[in-house]
Short mmCIF file of N, CA and C in Angstrom, two decimals:
data_model
loop_
_atom_site.label_atom_id
_atom_site.label_comp_id
_atom_site.label_asym_id
_atom_site.label_seq_id
_atom_site.Cartn_x
_atom_site.Cartn_y
_atom_site.Cartn_z
N UNK L 206 -18.20 22.14 3.85
CA UNK L 206 -16.94 22.18 3.14
C UNK L 206 -16.06 21.06 3.63
N UNK L 207 -15.12 20.65 2.80
CA UNK L 207 -14.28 19.50 3.09
C UNK L 207 -12.85 19.94 3.32
N UNK L 208 -12.13 19.28 4.23
CA UNK L 208 -10.73 19.59 4.49
C UNK L 208 -9.89 18.89 3.44
N UNK L 209 -9.39 19.65 2.46
CA UNK L 209 -8.64 19.05 1.36
C UNK L 209 -7.19 18.76 1.74
N UNK L 210 -6.76 19.11 2.95
CA UNK L 210 -5.37 18.88 3.32
C UNK L 210 -5.03 17.39 3.31
N UNK L 211 -6.02 16.52 3.43
CA UNK L 211 -5.75 15.09 3.39
C UNK L 211 -5.41 14.61 1.98
N UNK L 212 -5.58 15.46 1.00
CA UNK L 212 -5.40 15.05 -0.37
C UNK L 212 -4.11 15.58 -0.99
N UNK L 213 -3.15 15.97 -0.18
CA UNK L 213 -1.87 16.46 -0.67
C UNK L 213 -0.79 15.49 -0.22
N UNK L 214 -0.02 14.97 -1.17
CA UNK L 214 1.01 14.00 -0.84
C UNK L 214 2.11 14.11 -1.89
N UNK L 215 3.34 14.51 -1.50
CA UNK L 215 4.41 14.67 -2.49
C UNK L 215 4.92 13.33 -2.98
N UNK L 216 5.27 13.27 -4.26
CA UNK L 216 5.92 12.09 -4.82
C UNK L 216 7.17 12.55 -5.55
N UNK L 217 8.08 11.66 -5.75
CA UNK L 217 9.31 12.01 -6.44
C UNK L 217 9.04 12.20 -7.92
N UNK L 218 9.63 13.23 -8.48
CA UNK L 218 9.49 13.47 -9.91
C UNK L 218 10.66 12.90 -10.66
N UNK L 219 10.68 13.09 -11.97
CA UNK L 219 11.76 12.55 -12.77
C UNK L 219 13.00 13.42 -12.66
N UNK L 220 12.85 14.67 -12.26
CA UNK L 220 13.99 15.57 -12.09
C UNK L 220 14.40 15.61 -10.64
N UNK L 221 15.12 16.66 -10.26
CA UNK L 221 15.60 16.76 -8.89
C UNK L 221 14.58 17.43 -7.96
N UNK L 222 13.55 18.06 -8.53
CA UNK L 222 12.55 18.71 -7.71
C UNK L 222 11.38 17.76 -7.45
N UNK L 223 10.83 17.80 -6.23
CA UNK L 223 9.67 16.94 -5.97
C UNK L 223 8.44 17.45 -6.72
N UNK L 224 7.54 16.54 -6.99
CA UNK L 224 6.29 16.85 -7.66
C UNK L 224 5.20 16.78 -6.61
N UNK L 225 4.28 17.72 -6.62
CA UNK L 225 3.18 17.70 -5.68
C UNK L 225 1.91 17.35 -6.43
N UNK L 226 1.26 16.27 -6.01
CA UNK L 226 0.01 15.85 -6.62
C UNK L 226 -1.12 16.53 -5.84
N UNK L 227 -1.97 17.25 -6.53
CA UNK L 227 -3.09 17.93 -5.88
C UNK L 227 -4.37 17.42 -6.51
N UNK L 228 -5.19 16.77 -5.71
CA UNK L 228 -6.48 16.31 -6.18
C UNK L 228 -7.53 17.21 -5.57
N UNK L 229 -8.39 17.75 -6.39
CA UNK L 229 -9.48 18.57 -5.89
C UNK L 229 -10.71 17.68 -5.84
N UNK L 230 -11.15 17.40 -4.63
CA UNK L 230 -12.27 16.51 -4.43
C UNK L 230 -13.01 16.96 -3.18
N UNK L 231 -14.30 16.96 -3.24
CA UNK L 231 -15.08 17.32 -2.08
C UNK L 231 -15.56 16.11 -1.31
N UNK L 232 -15.26 14.92 -1.80
CA UNK L 232 -15.70 13.70 -1.15
C UNK L 232 -14.52 12.82 -0.81
N UNK L 233 -14.30 12.47 0.47
CA UNK L 233 -13.18 11.60 0.83
C UNK L 233 -13.27 10.22 0.19
N UNK L 234 -14.44 9.82 -0.28
CA UNK L 234 -14.58 8.50 -0.88
C UNK L 234 -14.05 8.46 -2.31
N UNK L 235 -13.76 9.62 -2.89
CA UNK L 235 -13.24 9.65 -4.26
C UNK L 235 -11.75 9.31 -4.26
N UNK L 236 -11.12 9.38 -5.43
CA UNK L 236 -9.73 8.96 -5.61
C UNK L 236 -8.79 9.60 -4.61
N UNK L 237 -7.85 8.80 -4.10
CA UNK L 237 -6.84 9.26 -3.16
C UNK L 237 -5.56 9.53 -3.93
N UNK L 238 -4.73 10.46 -3.46
CA UNK L 238 -3.47 10.74 -4.14
C UNK L 238 -2.45 9.62 -3.92
N UNK L 239 -1.57 9.44 -4.88
CA UNK L 239 -0.48 8.49 -4.73
C UNK L 239 0.73 9.21 -4.16
N UNK L 240 1.48 8.51 -3.35
CA UNK L 240 2.74 9.05 -2.84
C UNK L 240 3.71 7.90 -2.68
N UNK L 241 4.95 8.22 -2.35
CA UNK L 241 5.97 7.20 -2.15
C UNK L 241 6.44 7.23 -0.72
N UNK L 242 6.86 6.07 -0.26
CA UNK L 242 7.41 5.95 1.08
C UNK L 242 8.31 4.74 1.14
N UNK L 243 9.05 4.62 2.23
CA UNK L 243 9.98 3.51 2.42
C UNK L 243 9.43 2.57 3.48
N UNK L 244 9.48 1.28 3.19
CA UNK L 244 8.99 0.29 4.14
C UNK L 244 9.76 0.39 5.45
N UNK L 245 9.03 0.52 6.55
CA UNK L 245 9.63 0.49 7.89
C UNK L 245 9.60 -0.93 8.43
N UNK L 246 8.43 -1.57 8.27
CA UNK L 246 8.29 -2.94 8.76
C UNK L 246 7.10 -3.60 8.08
N UNK L 247 7.19 -4.92 7.93
CA UNK L 247 6.08 -5.72 7.44
C UNK L 247 6.18 -7.09 8.04
N UNK L 248 5.11 -7.55 8.67
CA UNK L 248 5.06 -8.87 9.27
C UNK L 248 4.06 -9.71 8.48
N UNK L 249 4.55 -10.58 7.57
CA UNK L 249 3.63 -11.38 6.76
C UNK L 249 2.76 -12.32 7.61
N UNK L 250 3.26 -12.74 8.76
CA UNK L 250 2.49 -13.64 9.62
C UNK L 250 1.28 -12.91 10.22
N UNK L 251 1.50 -11.68 10.66
CA UNK L 251 0.40 -10.88 11.24
C UNK L 251 -0.40 -10.16 10.16
N UNK L 252 0.21 -9.96 8.98
CA UNK L 252 -0.51 -9.39 7.85
C UNK L 252 -0.60 -7.89 7.80
N UNK L 253 0.34 -7.19 8.45
CA UNK L 253 0.32 -5.73 8.36
C UNK L 253 1.72 -5.17 8.49
N UNK L 254 1.84 -3.88 8.20
CA UNK L 254 3.13 -3.22 8.31
C UNK L 254 2.98 -1.71 8.32
N UNK L 255 4.14 -1.01 8.26
CA UNK L 255 4.16 0.44 8.28
C UNK L 255 5.14 0.96 7.24
N UNK L 256 4.76 2.07 6.61
CA UNK L 256 5.57 2.73 5.60
C UNK L 256 5.84 4.15 6.07
N UNK L 257 7.10 4.59 6.01
CA UNK L 257 7.45 5.97 6.33
C UNK L 257 7.19 6.80 5.08
N UNK L 258 6.27 7.77 5.20
CA UNK L 258 5.90 8.61 4.06
C UNK L 258 5.70 10.04 4.53
N UNK L 259 5.72 10.98 3.59
CA UNK L 259 5.45 12.38 3.90
C UNK L 259 4.02 12.69 3.49
N UNK L 260 3.21 13.08 4.46
CA UNK L 260 1.81 13.42 4.23
C UNK L 260 1.57 14.80 4.83
N UNK L 261 1.02 15.69 4.03
CA UNK L 261 0.76 17.07 4.47
C UNK L 261 2.02 17.73 5.02
N UNK L 262 3.17 17.43 4.41
CA UNK L 262 4.44 18.05 4.81
C UNK L 262 5.07 17.46 6.06
N UNK L 263 4.49 16.41 6.61
CA UNK L 263 5.03 15.78 7.81
C UNK L 263 5.38 14.33 7.55
N UNK L 264 6.50 13.90 8.14
CA UNK L 264 6.91 12.50 8.04
C UNK L 264 6.03 11.70 9.00
N UNK L 265 5.30 10.71 8.47
CA UNK L 265 4.39 9.90 9.29
C UNK L 265 4.57 8.43 8.96
N UNK L 266 4.13 7.60 9.89
CA UNK L 266 4.07 6.16 9.66
C UNK L 266 2.68 5.84 9.14
N UNK L 267 2.61 5.21 7.97
CA UNK L 267 1.34 4.86 7.35
C UNK L 267 1.12 3.36 7.53
N UNK L 268 0.03 2.99 8.18
CA UNK L 268 -0.34 1.59 8.39
C UNK L 268 -0.87 1.00 7.08
N UNK L 269 -0.54 -0.26 6.80
CA UNK L 269 -1.16 -0.96 5.67
C UNK L 269 -1.39 -2.41 6.04
N UNK L 270 -2.40 -3.00 5.40
CA UNK L 270 -2.75 -4.39 5.62
C UNK L 270 -2.35 -5.18 4.38
N UNK L 271 -2.03 -6.45 4.54
CA UNK L 271 -1.59 -7.27 3.40
C UNK L 271 -2.62 -7.33 2.28
N UNK L 272 -3.90 -7.17 2.58
CA UNK L 272 -4.92 -7.18 1.53
C UNK L 272 -4.80 -5.96 0.61
N UNK L 273 -4.07 -4.93 1.06
CA UNK L 273 -3.89 -3.72 0.27
C UNK L 273 -2.62 -3.76 -0.59
N UNK L 274 -1.89 -4.87 -0.56
CA UNK L 274 -0.68 -5.02 -1.37
C UNK L 274 -1.09 -5.47 -2.77
N UNK L 275 -0.56 -4.80 -3.78
CA UNK L 275 -0.78 -5.17 -5.18
C UNK L 275 0.55 -5.70 -5.70
N UNK L 276 0.57 -6.96 -6.14
CA UNK L 276 1.81 -7.57 -6.61
C UNK L 276 2.56 -8.21 -5.45
N UNK L 277 3.89 -8.11 -5.51
CA UNK L 277 4.74 -8.76 -4.51
C UNK L 277 4.68 -8.04 -3.17
N UNK L 278 4.83 -8.79 -2.08
CA UNK L 278 4.92 -8.16 -0.77
C UNK L 278 6.22 -7.36 -0.65
N UNK L 279 6.24 -6.34 0.21
CA UNK L 279 7.46 -5.54 0.38
C UNK L 279 8.44 -6.21 1.32
N UNK L 280 9.71 -5.81 1.17
CA UNK L 280 10.75 -6.23 2.10
C UNK L 280 11.55 -5.00 2.50
N UNK L 281 12.39 -5.15 3.53
CA UNK L 281 13.15 -4.02 4.06
C UNK L 281 13.84 -3.22 2.97
N UNK L 282 13.67 -1.90 3.03
CA UNK L 282 14.33 -1.00 2.10
C UNK L 282 13.55 -0.70 0.83
N UNK L 283 12.46 -1.41 0.57
CA UNK L 283 11.67 -1.15 -0.64
C UNK L 283 11.08 0.25 -0.60
N UNK L 284 11.17 0.96 -1.73
CA UNK L 284 10.47 2.23 -1.90
C UNK L 284 9.15 1.88 -2.56
N UNK L 285 8.06 2.22 -1.89
CA UNK L 285 6.73 1.80 -2.30
C UNK L 285 5.88 2.99 -2.75
N UNK L 286 4.98 2.73 -3.68
CA UNK L 286 3.99 3.72 -4.08
C UNK L 286 2.67 3.27 -3.49
N UNK L 287 1.92 4.20 -2.93
CA UNK L 287 0.68 3.86 -2.27
C UNK L 287 -0.28 5.04 -2.30
N UNK L 288 -1.51 4.76 -2.00
CA UNK L 288 -2.52 5.80 -1.82
C UNK L 288 -2.75 5.92 -0.32
N UNK L 289 -2.83 7.15 0.16
CA UNK L 289 -2.95 7.41 1.59
C UNK L 289 -4.32 8.01 1.88
N UNK L 290 -4.93 7.52 2.96
CA UNK L 290 -6.21 8.08 3.40
C UNK L 290 -6.19 8.17 4.92
N UNK L 291 -6.98 9.08 5.48
CA UNK L 291 -7.06 9.14 6.94
C UNK L 291 -7.57 7.81 7.49
N UNK L 292 -6.99 7.37 8.59
CA UNK L 292 -7.42 6.12 9.22
C UNK L 292 -8.75 6.37 9.94
N UNK L 293 -9.82 5.70 9.52
CA UNK L 293 -11.13 5.96 10.13
C UNK L 293 -11.21 5.54 11.59
N UNK L 294 -10.34 4.65 12.02
CA UNK L 294 -10.37 4.16 13.40
C UNK L 294 -9.47 4.94 14.35
N UNK L 295 -8.51 5.71 13.77
CA UNK L 295 -7.56 6.46 14.59
C UNK L 295 -7.37 7.85 14.00
N UNK L 296 -8.10 8.84 14.48
CA UNK L 296 -7.96 10.20 13.97
C UNK L 296 -6.51 10.68 14.07
N UNK L 297 -6.04 11.35 13.02
CA UNK L 297 -4.68 11.85 12.98
C UNK L 297 -3.68 10.84 12.44
N UNK L 298 -4.12 9.60 12.21
CA UNK L 298 -3.26 8.54 11.65
C UNK L 298 -3.70 8.27 10.22
N UNK L 299 -2.85 7.54 9.47
CA UNK L 299 -3.13 7.28 8.05
C UNK L 299 -3.04 5.79 7.73
N UNK L 300 -3.80 5.41 6.71
CA UNK L 300 -3.78 4.04 6.20
C UNK L 300 -3.36 4.07 4.74
N UNK L 301 -2.63 3.05 4.32
CA UNK L 301 -2.21 2.93 2.93
C UNK L 301 -3.06 1.93 2.17
N UNK L 302 -3.36 2.25 0.93
CA UNK L 302 -4.12 1.37 0.05
C UNK L 302 -3.33 1.22 -1.25
N UNK L 303 -3.58 0.14 -1.99
CA UNK L 303 -2.94 -0.10 -3.29
C UNK L 303 -1.42 0.07 -3.20
N UNK L 304 -0.81 -0.67 -2.28
CA UNK L 304 0.64 -0.61 -2.05
C UNK L 304 1.35 -1.42 -3.13
N UNK L 305 2.18 -0.75 -3.93
CA UNK L 305 2.91 -1.43 -5.00
C UNK L 305 4.41 -1.14 -4.88
N UNK L 306 5.22 -2.01 -5.48
CA UNK L 306 6.66 -1.82 -5.49
C UNK L 306 7.42 -2.80 -4.62
N UNK L 307 6.71 -3.77 -4.04
CA UNK L 307 7.37 -4.77 -3.21
C UNK L 307 8.26 -5.68 -4.04
N UNK L 308 9.32 -6.18 -3.40
CA UNK L 308 10.27 -7.03 -4.13
C UNK L 308 10.51 -8.38 -3.45
N UNK L 309 9.68 -8.74 -2.48
CA UNK L 309 9.86 -10.01 -1.78
C UNK L 309 9.36 -11.16 -2.66
N UNK L 310 10.11 -12.20 -2.73
CA UNK L 310 9.69 -13.38 -3.50
C UNK L 310 10.34 -13.42 -4.87
N UNK L 311 10.10 -14.50 -5.57
CA UNK L 311 10.70 -14.69 -6.88
C UNK L 311 9.78 -14.30 -8.01
N UNK L 312 10.21 -14.63 -9.22
CA UNK L 312 9.43 -14.31 -10.41
C UNK L 312 8.97 -15.57 -11.12
N UNK L 313 8.61 -16.59 -10.37
CA UNK L 313 8.17 -17.84 -10.97
C UNK L 313 6.76 -17.69 -11.50
N UNK L 314 6.47 -18.43 -12.58
CA UNK L 314 5.14 -18.40 -13.15
C UNK L 314 4.60 -19.81 -13.27
N UNK L 315 3.29 -19.90 -13.16
CA UNK L 315 2.66 -21.20 -13.26
C UNK L 315 1.20 -21.06 -13.62
N UNK L 316 0.51 -22.19 -13.59
CA UNK L 316 -0.91 -22.23 -13.92
C UNK L 316 -1.69 -22.64 -12.68
N UNK L 317 -2.76 -21.92 -12.38
CA UNK L 317 -3.59 -22.24 -11.22
C UNK L 317 -4.29 -23.57 -11.48
N UNK L 318 -4.05 -24.54 -10.61
CA UNK L 318 -4.72 -25.84 -10.71
C UNK L 318 -6.05 -25.80 -9.99
N UNK L 319 -6.06 -25.19 -8.81
CA UNK L 319 -7.30 -25.06 -8.04
C UNK L 319 -7.14 -23.91 -7.06
N UNK L 320 -8.27 -23.31 -6.69
CA UNK L 320 -8.25 -22.20 -5.75
C UNK L 320 -9.53 -22.23 -4.92
N UNK L 321 -9.41 -22.17 -3.61
CA UNK L 321 -10.56 -22.16 -2.70
C UNK L 321 -10.73 -20.74 -2.17
N UNK L 322 -11.61 -19.99 -2.83
CA UNK L 322 -11.79 -18.58 -2.47
C UNK L 322 -12.19 -18.40 -1.02
N UNK L 323 -13.05 -19.25 -0.53
CA UNK L 323 -13.49 -19.14 0.86
C UNK L 323 -12.36 -19.32 1.86
N UNK L 324 -11.39 -20.14 1.51
CA UNK L 324 -10.24 -20.37 2.39
C UNK L 324 -9.05 -19.48 2.04
N UNK L 325 -9.04 -18.92 0.83
CA UNK L 325 -7.95 -18.04 0.42
C UNK L 325 -6.67 -18.75 0.04
N UNK L 326 -6.73 -20.00 -0.41
CA UNK L 326 -5.54 -20.71 -0.84
C UNK L 326 -5.87 -21.64 -2.00
N UNK L 327 -4.81 -22.12 -2.64
CA UNK L 327 -4.98 -23.03 -3.76
C UNK L 327 -3.65 -23.63 -4.16
N UNK L 328 -3.61 -24.22 -5.35
CA UNK L 328 -2.40 -24.88 -5.85
C UNK L 328 -2.07 -24.34 -7.22
N UNK L 329 -0.77 -24.16 -7.47
CA UNK L 329 -0.27 -23.68 -8.76
C UNK L 329 0.70 -24.71 -9.31
N UNK L 330 0.55 -25.03 -10.57
CA UNK L 330 1.49 -25.93 -11.25
C UNK L 330 2.59 -25.07 -11.86
N UNK L 331 3.83 -25.28 -11.42
CA UNK L 331 4.97 -24.52 -11.90
C UNK L 331 5.31 -24.93 -13.32
N UNK L 332 5.40 -23.94 -14.24
CA UNK L 332 5.64 -24.21 -15.66
C UNK L 332 7.12 -24.16 -16.05
N UNK L 333 7.98 -23.81 -15.12
CA UNK L 333 9.40 -23.63 -15.45
C UNK L 333 10.24 -24.86 -15.18
N UNK L 334 11.54 -24.65 -15.24
CA UNK L 334 12.49 -25.73 -15.00
C UNK L 334 13.03 -25.63 -13.59
#
């Protein structure tokens, strides 16, 4: 049998009452629940940070890596949506995946001129004024 307590994470609803997402899954590798939390810290140079979130009814710090950010990176005060899973390297701790809602950076758009996947960088031609 599987401990389903890892799959309960409250998120804010559209009304004044919180909504509880309950996923019934017998395999930890299946879909993780989404929840919301507030950015505590993020160090773009080191590539990781922590989000204060409620997991299993307890306020915890959820570790995340920059590779798990979808869209813009977060900045202080951002309310983020993420998927939480038990940290395989630290029992009793949690890791965040698919972190969205960051607001760091601008909204400029351009065209990719070149990209070196092996190095993880490239050049973008800015299309604006």
